[in-house]
PDB file of C-alpha atoms in Angstrom:
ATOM      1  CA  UNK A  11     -29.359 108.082  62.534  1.00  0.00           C
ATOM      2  CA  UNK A  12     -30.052 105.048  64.207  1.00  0.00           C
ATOM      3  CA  UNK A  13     -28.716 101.883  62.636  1.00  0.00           C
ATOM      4  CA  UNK A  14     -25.402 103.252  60.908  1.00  0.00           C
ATOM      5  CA  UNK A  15     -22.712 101.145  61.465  1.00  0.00           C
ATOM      6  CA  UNK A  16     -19.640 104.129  61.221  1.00  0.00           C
ATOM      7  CA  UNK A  17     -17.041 100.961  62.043  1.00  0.00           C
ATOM      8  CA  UNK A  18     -18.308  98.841  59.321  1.00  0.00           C
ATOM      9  CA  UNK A  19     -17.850 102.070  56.791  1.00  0.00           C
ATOM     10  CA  UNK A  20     -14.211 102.351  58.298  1.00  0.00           C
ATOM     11  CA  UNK A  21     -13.519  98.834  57.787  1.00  0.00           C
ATOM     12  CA  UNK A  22     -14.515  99.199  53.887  1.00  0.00           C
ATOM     13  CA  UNK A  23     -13.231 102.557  53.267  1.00  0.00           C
ATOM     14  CA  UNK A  24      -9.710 101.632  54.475  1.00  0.00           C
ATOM     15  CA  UNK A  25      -9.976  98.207  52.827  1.00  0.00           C
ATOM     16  CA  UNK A  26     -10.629  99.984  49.326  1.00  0.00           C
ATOM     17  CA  UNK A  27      -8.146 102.966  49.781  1.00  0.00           C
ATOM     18  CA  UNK A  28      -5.205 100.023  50.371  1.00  0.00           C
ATOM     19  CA  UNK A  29      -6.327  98.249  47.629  1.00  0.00           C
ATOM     20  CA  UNK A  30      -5.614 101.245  45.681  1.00  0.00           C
ATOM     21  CA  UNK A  31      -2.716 101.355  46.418  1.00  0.00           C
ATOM     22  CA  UNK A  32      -3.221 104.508  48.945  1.00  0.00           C
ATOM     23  CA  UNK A  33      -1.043 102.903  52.039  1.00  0.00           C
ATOM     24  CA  UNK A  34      -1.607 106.072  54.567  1.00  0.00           C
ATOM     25  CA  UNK A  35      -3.956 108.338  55.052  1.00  0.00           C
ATOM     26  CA  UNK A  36      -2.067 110.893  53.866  1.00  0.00           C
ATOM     27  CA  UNK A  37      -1.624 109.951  50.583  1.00  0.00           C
ATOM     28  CA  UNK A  38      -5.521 109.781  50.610  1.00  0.00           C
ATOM     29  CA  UNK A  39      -5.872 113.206  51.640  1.00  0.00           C
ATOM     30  CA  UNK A  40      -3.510 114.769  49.395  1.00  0.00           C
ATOM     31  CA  UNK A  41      -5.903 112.653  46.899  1.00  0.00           C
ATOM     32  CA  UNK A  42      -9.362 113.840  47.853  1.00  0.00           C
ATOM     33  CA  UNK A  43      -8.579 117.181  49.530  1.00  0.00           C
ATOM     34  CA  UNK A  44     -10.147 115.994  52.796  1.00  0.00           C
ATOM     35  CA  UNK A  45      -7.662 116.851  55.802  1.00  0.00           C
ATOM     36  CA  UNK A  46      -6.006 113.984  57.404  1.00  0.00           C
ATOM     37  CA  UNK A  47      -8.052 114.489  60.689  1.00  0.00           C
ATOM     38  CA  UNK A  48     -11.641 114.093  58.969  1.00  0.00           C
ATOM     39  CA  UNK A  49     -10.156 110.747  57.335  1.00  0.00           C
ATOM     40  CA  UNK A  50      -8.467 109.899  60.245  1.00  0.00           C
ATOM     41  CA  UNK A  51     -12.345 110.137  62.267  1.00  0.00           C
ATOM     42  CA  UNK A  52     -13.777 108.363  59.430  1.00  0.00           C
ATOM     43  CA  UNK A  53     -11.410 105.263  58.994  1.00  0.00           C
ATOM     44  CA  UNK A  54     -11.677 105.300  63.237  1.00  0.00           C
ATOM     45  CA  UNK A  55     -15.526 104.661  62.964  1.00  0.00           C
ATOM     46  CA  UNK A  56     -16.802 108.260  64.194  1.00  0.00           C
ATOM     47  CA  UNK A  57     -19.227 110.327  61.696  1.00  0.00           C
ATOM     48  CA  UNK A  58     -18.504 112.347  59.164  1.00  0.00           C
ATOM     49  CA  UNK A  59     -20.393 114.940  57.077  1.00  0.00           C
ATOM     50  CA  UNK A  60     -22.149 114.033  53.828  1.00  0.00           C
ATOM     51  CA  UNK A  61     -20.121 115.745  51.594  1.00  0.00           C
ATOM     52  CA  UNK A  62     -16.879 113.624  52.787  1.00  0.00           C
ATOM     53  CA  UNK A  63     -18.436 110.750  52.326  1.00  0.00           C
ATOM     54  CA  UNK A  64     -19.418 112.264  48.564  1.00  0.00           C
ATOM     55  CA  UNK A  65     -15.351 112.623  48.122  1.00  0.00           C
ATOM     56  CA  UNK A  66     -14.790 109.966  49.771  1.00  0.00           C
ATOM     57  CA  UNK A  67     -16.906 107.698  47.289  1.00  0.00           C
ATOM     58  CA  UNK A  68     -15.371 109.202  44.194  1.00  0.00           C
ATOM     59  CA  UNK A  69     -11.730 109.231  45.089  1.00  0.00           C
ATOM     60  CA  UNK A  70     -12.658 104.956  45.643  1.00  0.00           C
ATOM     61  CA  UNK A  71     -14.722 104.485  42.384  1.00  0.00           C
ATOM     62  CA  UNK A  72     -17.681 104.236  44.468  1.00  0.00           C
ATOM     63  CA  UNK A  73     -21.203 105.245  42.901  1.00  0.00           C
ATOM     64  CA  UNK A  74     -23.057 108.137  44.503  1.00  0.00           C
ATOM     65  CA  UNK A  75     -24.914 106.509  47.796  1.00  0.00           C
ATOM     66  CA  UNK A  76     -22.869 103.824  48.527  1.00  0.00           C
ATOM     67  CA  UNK A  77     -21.064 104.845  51.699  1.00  0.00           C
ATOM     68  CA  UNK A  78     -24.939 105.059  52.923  1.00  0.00           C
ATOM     69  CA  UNK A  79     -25.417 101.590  51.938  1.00  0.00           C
ATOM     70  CA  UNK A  80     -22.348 100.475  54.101  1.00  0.00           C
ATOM     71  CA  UNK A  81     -23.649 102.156  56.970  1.00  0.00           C
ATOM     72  CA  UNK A  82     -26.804  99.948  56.805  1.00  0.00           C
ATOM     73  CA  UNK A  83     -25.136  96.656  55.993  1.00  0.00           C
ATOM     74  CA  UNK A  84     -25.137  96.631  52.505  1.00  0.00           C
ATOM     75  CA  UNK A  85     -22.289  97.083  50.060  1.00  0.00           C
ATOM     76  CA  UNK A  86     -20.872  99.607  47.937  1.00  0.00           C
ATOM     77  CA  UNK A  87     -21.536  99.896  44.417  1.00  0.00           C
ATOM     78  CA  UNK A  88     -18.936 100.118  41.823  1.00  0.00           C
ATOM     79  CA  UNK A  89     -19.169 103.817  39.818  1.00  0.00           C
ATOM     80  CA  UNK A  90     -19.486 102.859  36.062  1.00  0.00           C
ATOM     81  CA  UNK A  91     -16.910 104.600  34.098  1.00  0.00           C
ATOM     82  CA  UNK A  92     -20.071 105.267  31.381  1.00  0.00           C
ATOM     83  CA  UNK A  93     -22.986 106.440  33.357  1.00  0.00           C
ATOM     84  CA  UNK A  94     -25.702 107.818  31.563  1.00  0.00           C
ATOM     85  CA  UNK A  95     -27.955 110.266  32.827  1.00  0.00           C
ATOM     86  CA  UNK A  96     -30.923 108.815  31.939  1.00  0.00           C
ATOM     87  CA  UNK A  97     -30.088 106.663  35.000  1.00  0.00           C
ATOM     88  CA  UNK A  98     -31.582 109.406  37.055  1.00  0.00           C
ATOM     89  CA  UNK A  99     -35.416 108.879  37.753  1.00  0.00           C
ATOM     90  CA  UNK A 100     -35.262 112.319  40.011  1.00  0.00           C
ATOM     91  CA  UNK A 101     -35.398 114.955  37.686  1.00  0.00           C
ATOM     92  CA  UNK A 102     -33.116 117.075  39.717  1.00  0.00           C
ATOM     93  CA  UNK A 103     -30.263 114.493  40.074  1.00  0.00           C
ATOM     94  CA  UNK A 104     -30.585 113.879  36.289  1.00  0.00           C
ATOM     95  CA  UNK A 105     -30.169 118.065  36.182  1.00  0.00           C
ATOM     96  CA  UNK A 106     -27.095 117.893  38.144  1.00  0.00           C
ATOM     97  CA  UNK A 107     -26.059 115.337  36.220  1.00  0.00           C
ATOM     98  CA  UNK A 108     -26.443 116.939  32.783  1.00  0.00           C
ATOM     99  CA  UNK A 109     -25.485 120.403  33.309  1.00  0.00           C
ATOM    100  CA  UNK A 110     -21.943 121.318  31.304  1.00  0.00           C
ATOM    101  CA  UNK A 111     -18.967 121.772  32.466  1.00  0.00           C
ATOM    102  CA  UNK A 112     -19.318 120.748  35.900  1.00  0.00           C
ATOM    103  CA  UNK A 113     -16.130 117.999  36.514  1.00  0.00           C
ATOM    104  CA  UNK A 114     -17.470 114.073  37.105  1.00  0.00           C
ATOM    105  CA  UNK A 115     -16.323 113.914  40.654  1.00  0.00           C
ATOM    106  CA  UNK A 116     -18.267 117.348  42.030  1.00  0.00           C
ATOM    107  CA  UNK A 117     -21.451 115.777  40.150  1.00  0.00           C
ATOM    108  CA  UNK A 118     -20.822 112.872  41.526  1.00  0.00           C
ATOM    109  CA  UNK A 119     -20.608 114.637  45.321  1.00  0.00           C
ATOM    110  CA  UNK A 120     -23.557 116.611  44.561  1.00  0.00           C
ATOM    111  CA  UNK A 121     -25.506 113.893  43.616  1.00  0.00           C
ATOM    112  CA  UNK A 122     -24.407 112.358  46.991  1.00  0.00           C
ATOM    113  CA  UNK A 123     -25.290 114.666  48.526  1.00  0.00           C
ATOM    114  CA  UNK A 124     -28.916 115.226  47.461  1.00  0.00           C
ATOM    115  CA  UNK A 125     -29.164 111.601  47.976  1.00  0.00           C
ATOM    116  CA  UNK A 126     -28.214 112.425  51.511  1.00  0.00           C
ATOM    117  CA  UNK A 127     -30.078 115.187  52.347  1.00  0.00           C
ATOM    118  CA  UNK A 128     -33.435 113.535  50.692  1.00  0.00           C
ATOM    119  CA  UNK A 129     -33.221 110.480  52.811  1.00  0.00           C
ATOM    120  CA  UNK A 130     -32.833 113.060  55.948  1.00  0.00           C
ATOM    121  CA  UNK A 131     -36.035 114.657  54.988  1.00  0.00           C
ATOM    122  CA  UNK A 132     -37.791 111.430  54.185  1.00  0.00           C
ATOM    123  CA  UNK A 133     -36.674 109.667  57.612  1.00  0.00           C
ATOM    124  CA  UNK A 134     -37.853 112.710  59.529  1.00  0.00           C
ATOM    125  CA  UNK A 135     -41.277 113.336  57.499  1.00  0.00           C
ATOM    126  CA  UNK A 136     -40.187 116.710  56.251  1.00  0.00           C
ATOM    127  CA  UNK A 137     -41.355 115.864  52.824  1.00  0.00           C
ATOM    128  CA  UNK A 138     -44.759 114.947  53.461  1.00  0.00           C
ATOM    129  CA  UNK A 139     -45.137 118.420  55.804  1.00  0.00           C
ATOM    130  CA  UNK A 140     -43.899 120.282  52.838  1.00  0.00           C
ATOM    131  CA  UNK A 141     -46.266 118.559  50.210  1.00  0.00           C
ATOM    132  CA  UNK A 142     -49.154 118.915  52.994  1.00  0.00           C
TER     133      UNK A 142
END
């Protein structure tokens, strides 16, 4: 996607990961479960998948969408420790973020990733061909 700034992310991400306290990447990715190679492309500016970026947010106390945000020169947003669902507009993401039993940090990633995958439909008019 045109516009991303993957450096700017890298700055931030390793920025916030020393700040808690996480001095090397592998300490992160005994943390988040993401290998020390994926990390190791993200905090080097290249592009990562969605879904690391999901774990990636959680594991900093990031709220869903904010590595997005980065990417387009804004800043994160801090993850409230009491989110409520009603936060959700989108019926679906206020599904995800309802249904029992599912852990906060994979609801947070799936959330993410929704996020993700609507703006990548929305940016390349899939939605409106579907609703046509």
């Amino acid at each position: 996607m045109a516009g991303e700034d993957w450096r700017r992310l890298a700055d931030y991400v390793v920025a916030r990961r020393v700040e808690l306290r996480m001095k090397d990447r592998r300490t992160f990715a005994e943390a988040t479960g993401v290998t020390e190679r994926t990390l190791g492309k993200l905090e080097n500016g290249q592009r990562v998948s969605p879904s690391t970026l999901g774990v990636v947010e959680n594991h900093l106390g990031w709220a869903p969408g904010s590595c997005r945000r980065i990417l387009a020169g804004g800043e994160p947003s801090a993850r409230s420790a009491g989110q409520s669902h009603d936060e959700y507009e989108d019926p679906t993401l206020r599904h995800i973020a309802s249904t029992p039993g599912l852990p906060p940090d994979v609801v947070r990633g799936l959330i993410a990733l929704a996020r993700t995958w609507r703006q990548g439909e929305e940016s390349t008019g899939q939605t409106a061909q579907r609703r046509a």
